[in-house]
Tab-separated table of C-alpha atoms in Angstrom:
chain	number	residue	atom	x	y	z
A	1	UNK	CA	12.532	-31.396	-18.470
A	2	UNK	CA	11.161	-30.795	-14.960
A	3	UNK	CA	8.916	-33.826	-13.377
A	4	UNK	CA	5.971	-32.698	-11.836
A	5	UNK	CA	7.100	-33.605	-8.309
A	6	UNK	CA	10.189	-31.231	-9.163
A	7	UNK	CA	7.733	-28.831	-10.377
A	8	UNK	CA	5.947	-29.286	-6.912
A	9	UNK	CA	8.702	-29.296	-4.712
A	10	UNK	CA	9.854	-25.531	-6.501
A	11	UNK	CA	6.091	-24.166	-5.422
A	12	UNK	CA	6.804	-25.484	-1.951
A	13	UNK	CA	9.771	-23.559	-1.883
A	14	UNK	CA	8.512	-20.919	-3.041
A	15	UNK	CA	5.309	-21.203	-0.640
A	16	UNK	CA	7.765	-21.414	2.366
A	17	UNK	CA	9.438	-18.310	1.597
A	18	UNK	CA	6.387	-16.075	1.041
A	19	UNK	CA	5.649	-17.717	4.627
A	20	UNK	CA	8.643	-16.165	5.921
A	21	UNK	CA	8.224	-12.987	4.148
A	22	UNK	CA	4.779	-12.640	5.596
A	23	UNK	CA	6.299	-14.201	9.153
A	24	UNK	CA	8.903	-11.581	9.085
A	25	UNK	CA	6.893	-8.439	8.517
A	26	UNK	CA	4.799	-9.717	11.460
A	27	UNK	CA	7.254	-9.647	13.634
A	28	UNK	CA	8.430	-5.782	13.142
A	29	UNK	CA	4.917	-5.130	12.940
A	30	UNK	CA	4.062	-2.531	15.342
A	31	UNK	CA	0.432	-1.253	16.815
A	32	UNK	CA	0.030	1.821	15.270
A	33	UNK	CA	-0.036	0.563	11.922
A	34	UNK	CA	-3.353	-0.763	12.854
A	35	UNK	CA	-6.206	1.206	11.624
A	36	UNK	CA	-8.332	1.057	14.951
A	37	UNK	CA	-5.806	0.898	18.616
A	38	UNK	CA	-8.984	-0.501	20.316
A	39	UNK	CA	-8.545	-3.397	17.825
A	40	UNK	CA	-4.833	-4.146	19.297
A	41	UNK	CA	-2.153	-5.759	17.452
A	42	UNK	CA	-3.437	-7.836	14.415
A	43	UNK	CA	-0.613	-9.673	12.564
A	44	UNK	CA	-1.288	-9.556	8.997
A	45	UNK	CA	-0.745	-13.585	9.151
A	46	UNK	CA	-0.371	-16.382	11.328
A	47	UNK	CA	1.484	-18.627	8.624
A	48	UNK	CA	4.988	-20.114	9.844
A	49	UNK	CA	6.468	-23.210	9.494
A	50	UNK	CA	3.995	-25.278	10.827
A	51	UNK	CA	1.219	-23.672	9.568
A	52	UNK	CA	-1.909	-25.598	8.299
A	53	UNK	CA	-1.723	-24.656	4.459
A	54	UNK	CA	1.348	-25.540	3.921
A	55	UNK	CA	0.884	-29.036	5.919
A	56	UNK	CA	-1.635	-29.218	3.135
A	57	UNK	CA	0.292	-28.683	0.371
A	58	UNK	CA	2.975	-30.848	1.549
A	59	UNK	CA	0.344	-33.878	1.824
A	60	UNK	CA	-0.730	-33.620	-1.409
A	61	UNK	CA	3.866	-34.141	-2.297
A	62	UNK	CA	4.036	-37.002	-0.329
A	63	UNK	CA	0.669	-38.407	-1.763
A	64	UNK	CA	2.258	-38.388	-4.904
A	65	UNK	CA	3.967	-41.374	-4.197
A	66	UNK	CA	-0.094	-43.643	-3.698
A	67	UNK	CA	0.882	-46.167	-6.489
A	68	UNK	CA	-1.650	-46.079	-9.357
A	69	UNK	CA	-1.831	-47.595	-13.130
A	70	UNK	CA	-2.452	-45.482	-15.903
A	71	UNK	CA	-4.443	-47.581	-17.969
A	72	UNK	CA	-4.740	-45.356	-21.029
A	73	UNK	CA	-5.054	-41.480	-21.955
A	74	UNK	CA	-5.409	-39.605	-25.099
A	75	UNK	CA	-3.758	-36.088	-26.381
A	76	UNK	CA	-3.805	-34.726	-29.858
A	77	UNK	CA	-1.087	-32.708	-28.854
A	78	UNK	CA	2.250	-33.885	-29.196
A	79	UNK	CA	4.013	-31.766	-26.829
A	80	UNK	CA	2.003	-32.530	-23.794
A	81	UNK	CA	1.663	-36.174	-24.541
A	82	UNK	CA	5.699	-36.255	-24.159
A	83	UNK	CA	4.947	-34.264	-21.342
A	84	UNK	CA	2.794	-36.832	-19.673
A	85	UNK	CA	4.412	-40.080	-20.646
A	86	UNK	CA	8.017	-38.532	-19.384
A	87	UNK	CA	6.068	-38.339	-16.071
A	88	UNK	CA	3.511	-41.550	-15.757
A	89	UNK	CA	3.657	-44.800	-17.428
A	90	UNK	CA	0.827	-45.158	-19.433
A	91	UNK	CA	-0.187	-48.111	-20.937
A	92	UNK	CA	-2.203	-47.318	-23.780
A	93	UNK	CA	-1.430	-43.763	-25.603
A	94	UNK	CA	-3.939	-42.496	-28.028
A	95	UNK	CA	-3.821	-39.359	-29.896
A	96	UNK	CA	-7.783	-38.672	-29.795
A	97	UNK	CA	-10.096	-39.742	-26.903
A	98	UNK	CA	-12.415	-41.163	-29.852
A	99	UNK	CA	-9.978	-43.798	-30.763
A	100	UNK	CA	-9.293	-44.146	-27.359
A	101	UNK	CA	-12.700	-45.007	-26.803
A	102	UNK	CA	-12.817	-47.076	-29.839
A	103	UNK	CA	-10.198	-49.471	-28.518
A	104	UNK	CA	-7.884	-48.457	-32.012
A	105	UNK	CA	-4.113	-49.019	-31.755
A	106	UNK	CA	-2.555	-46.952	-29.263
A	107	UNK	CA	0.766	-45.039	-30.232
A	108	UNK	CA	2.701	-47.246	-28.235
A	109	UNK	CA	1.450	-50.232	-29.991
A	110	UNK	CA	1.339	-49.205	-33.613
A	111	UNK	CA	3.173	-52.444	-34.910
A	112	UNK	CA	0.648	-54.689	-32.484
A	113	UNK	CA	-0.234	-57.384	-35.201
A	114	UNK	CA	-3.612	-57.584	-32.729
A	115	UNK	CA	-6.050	-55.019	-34.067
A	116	UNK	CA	-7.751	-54.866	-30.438
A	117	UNK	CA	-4.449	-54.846	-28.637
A	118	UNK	CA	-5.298	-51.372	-27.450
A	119	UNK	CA	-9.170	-51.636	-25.772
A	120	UNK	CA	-10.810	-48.769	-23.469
A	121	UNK	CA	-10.851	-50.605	-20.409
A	122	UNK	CA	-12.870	-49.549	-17.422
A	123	UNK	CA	-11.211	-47.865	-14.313
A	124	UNK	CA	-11.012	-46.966	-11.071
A	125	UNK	CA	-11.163	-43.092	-11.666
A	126	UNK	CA	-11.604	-41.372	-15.328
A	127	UNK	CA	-10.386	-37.718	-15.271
A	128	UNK	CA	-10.566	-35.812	-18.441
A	129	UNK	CA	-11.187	-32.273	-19.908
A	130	UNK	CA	-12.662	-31.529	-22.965
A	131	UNK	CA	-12.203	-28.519	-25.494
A	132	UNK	CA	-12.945	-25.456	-23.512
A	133	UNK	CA	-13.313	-22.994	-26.856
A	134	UNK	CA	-17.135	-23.901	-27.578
A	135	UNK	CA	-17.940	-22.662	-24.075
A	136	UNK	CA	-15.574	-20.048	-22.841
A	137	UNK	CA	-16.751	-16.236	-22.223
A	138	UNK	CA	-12.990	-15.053	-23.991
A	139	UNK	CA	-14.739	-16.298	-27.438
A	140	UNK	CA	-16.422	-13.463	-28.880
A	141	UNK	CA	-18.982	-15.206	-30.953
A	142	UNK	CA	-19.760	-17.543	-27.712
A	143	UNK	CA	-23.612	-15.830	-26.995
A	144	UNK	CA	-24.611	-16.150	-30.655
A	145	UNK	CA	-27.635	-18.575	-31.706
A	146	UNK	CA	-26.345	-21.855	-32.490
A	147	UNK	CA	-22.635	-20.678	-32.045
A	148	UNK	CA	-21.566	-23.306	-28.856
A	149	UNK	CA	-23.348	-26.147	-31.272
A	150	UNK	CA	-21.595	-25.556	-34.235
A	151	UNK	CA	-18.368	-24.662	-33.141
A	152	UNK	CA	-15.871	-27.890	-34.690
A	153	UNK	CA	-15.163	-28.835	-31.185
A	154	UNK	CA	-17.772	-29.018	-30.017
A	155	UNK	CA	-18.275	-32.364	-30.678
A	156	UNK	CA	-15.395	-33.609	-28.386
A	157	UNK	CA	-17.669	-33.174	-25.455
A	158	UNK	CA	-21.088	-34.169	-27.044
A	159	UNK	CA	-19.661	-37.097	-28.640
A	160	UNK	CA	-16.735	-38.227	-27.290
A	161	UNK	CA	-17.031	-37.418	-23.223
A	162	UNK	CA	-20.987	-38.798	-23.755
A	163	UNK	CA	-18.672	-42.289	-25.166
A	164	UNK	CA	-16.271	-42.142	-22.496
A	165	UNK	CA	-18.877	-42.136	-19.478
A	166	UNK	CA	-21.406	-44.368	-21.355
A	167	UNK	CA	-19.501	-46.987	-22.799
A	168	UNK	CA	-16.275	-46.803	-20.125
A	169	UNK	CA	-18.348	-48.278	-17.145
A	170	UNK	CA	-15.705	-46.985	-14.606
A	171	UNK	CA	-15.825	-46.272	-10.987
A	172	UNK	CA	-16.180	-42.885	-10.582
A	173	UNK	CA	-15.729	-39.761	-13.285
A	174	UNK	CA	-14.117	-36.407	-12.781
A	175	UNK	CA	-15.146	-34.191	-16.169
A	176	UNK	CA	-13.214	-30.747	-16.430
A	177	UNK	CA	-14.287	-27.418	-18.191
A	178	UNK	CA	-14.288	-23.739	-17.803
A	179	UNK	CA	-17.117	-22.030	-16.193
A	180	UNK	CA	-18.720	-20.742	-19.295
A	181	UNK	CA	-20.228	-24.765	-19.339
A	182	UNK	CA	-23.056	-23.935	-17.506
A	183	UNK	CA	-23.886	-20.641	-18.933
A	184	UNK	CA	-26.547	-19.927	-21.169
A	185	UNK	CA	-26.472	-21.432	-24.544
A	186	UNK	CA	-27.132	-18.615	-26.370
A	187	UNK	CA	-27.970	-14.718	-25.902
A	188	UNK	CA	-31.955	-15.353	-25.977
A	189	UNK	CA	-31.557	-18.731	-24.476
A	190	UNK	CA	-32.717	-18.305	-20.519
A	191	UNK	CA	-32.647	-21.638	-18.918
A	192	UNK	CA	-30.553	-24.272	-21.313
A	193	UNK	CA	-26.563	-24.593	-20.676
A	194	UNK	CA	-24.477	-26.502	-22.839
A	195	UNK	CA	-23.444	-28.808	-19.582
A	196	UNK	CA	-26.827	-29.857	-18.772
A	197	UNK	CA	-27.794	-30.434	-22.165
A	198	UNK	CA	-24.480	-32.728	-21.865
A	199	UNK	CA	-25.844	-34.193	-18.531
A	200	UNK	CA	-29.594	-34.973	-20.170
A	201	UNK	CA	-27.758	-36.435	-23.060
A	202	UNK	CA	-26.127	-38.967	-20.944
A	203	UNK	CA	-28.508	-38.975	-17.790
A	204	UNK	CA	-31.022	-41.755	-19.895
A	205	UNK	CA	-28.011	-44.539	-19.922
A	206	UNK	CA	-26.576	-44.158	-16.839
């Protein structure tokens, strides 16, 4: 199994040869394949080597390496919790974010005779995503009346992201979803979203 920074180092790669495709058609570029000669010789890129973007993306590698602690995370999914735990050491593994939140036993610490061995502790930085199928425009039932609130996952983020940033006094907060989060709730709904509903829900206890 690839590590991420393998997985990062590959789209480098990659990066730095489109560069040098681009670079290379530049170069045997000639005038009159410009649509206006007044406008001279444009090169369809500037990008070599040392060009900014990839300086970028070759910051972001090396910041890979800013030592961090992974204090706990949650994943129903097996799969990608193997994925994340062959890649970070996490202290605390939970298969939900609610018994994350609830400080439950972690999988890591199943046999912990301690039943609070395993307690959400507050953090630097909190990044998490919620359950994107209540609010994404693929769903085809998404603009229905009442469809975002009763869809079984919905709870997830109404619940259990309302927990995590009320009860997990940490630093700072980075929520993800898809864009369909702050679209109407509803096809005869005109102002409400479901992600400031979530914000109001949350806005009184911060």
């Amino acid at each position: 199994m690839l590590t991420w920074r393998a997985l990062t180092e590959a789209s480098l790669l990659a990066f730095q040869q489109e560069c040098d495709a681009v670079r290379e058609a530049d170069e045997v570029r000639d005038v009159s394949d410009t649509e206006s000669e007044s406008a001279g010789s444009i090169p369809l890129s500037a990008q070599t080597s040392d060009d900014p973007l990839l300086s970028f993306h070759q910051s972001h590698l090396a910041a890979l390496d800013i030592p961090f602690k992974a204090i706990g995370a949650s994943e129903p999914n097996a799969t990608f919790r193997a994925v994340a735990q062959q890649n970070f050491e996490i202290q605390h593994m939970h298969g939900t974010m609610q018994e994350q939140i609830e400080g439950r036993k972690c999988l890591r610490h199943e046999k912990c005779s301690d039943v609070s061995c395993c307690p959400m502790e507050a953090c630097d930085l909190c990044v998490f995503g919620t359950p994107c199928n209540p609010f994404s425009d693929l769903r085809m039932k998404r603009y229905r009346d009442d469809s975002v609130a009763r869809h079984p996952l919905a709870e997830v983020t109404f619940r259990d992201a309302k927990s995590m940033i009320v009860q997990g006094d940490h630093r700072c907060i980075i929520m993800e979803q898809v864009a369909g989060f702050d679209k109407m709730e509803s096809g005869s709904d005109t102002l409400s979203t479901p992600m400031r509903r979530h914000v109001g829900g949350i806005s009184q206890f911060l």
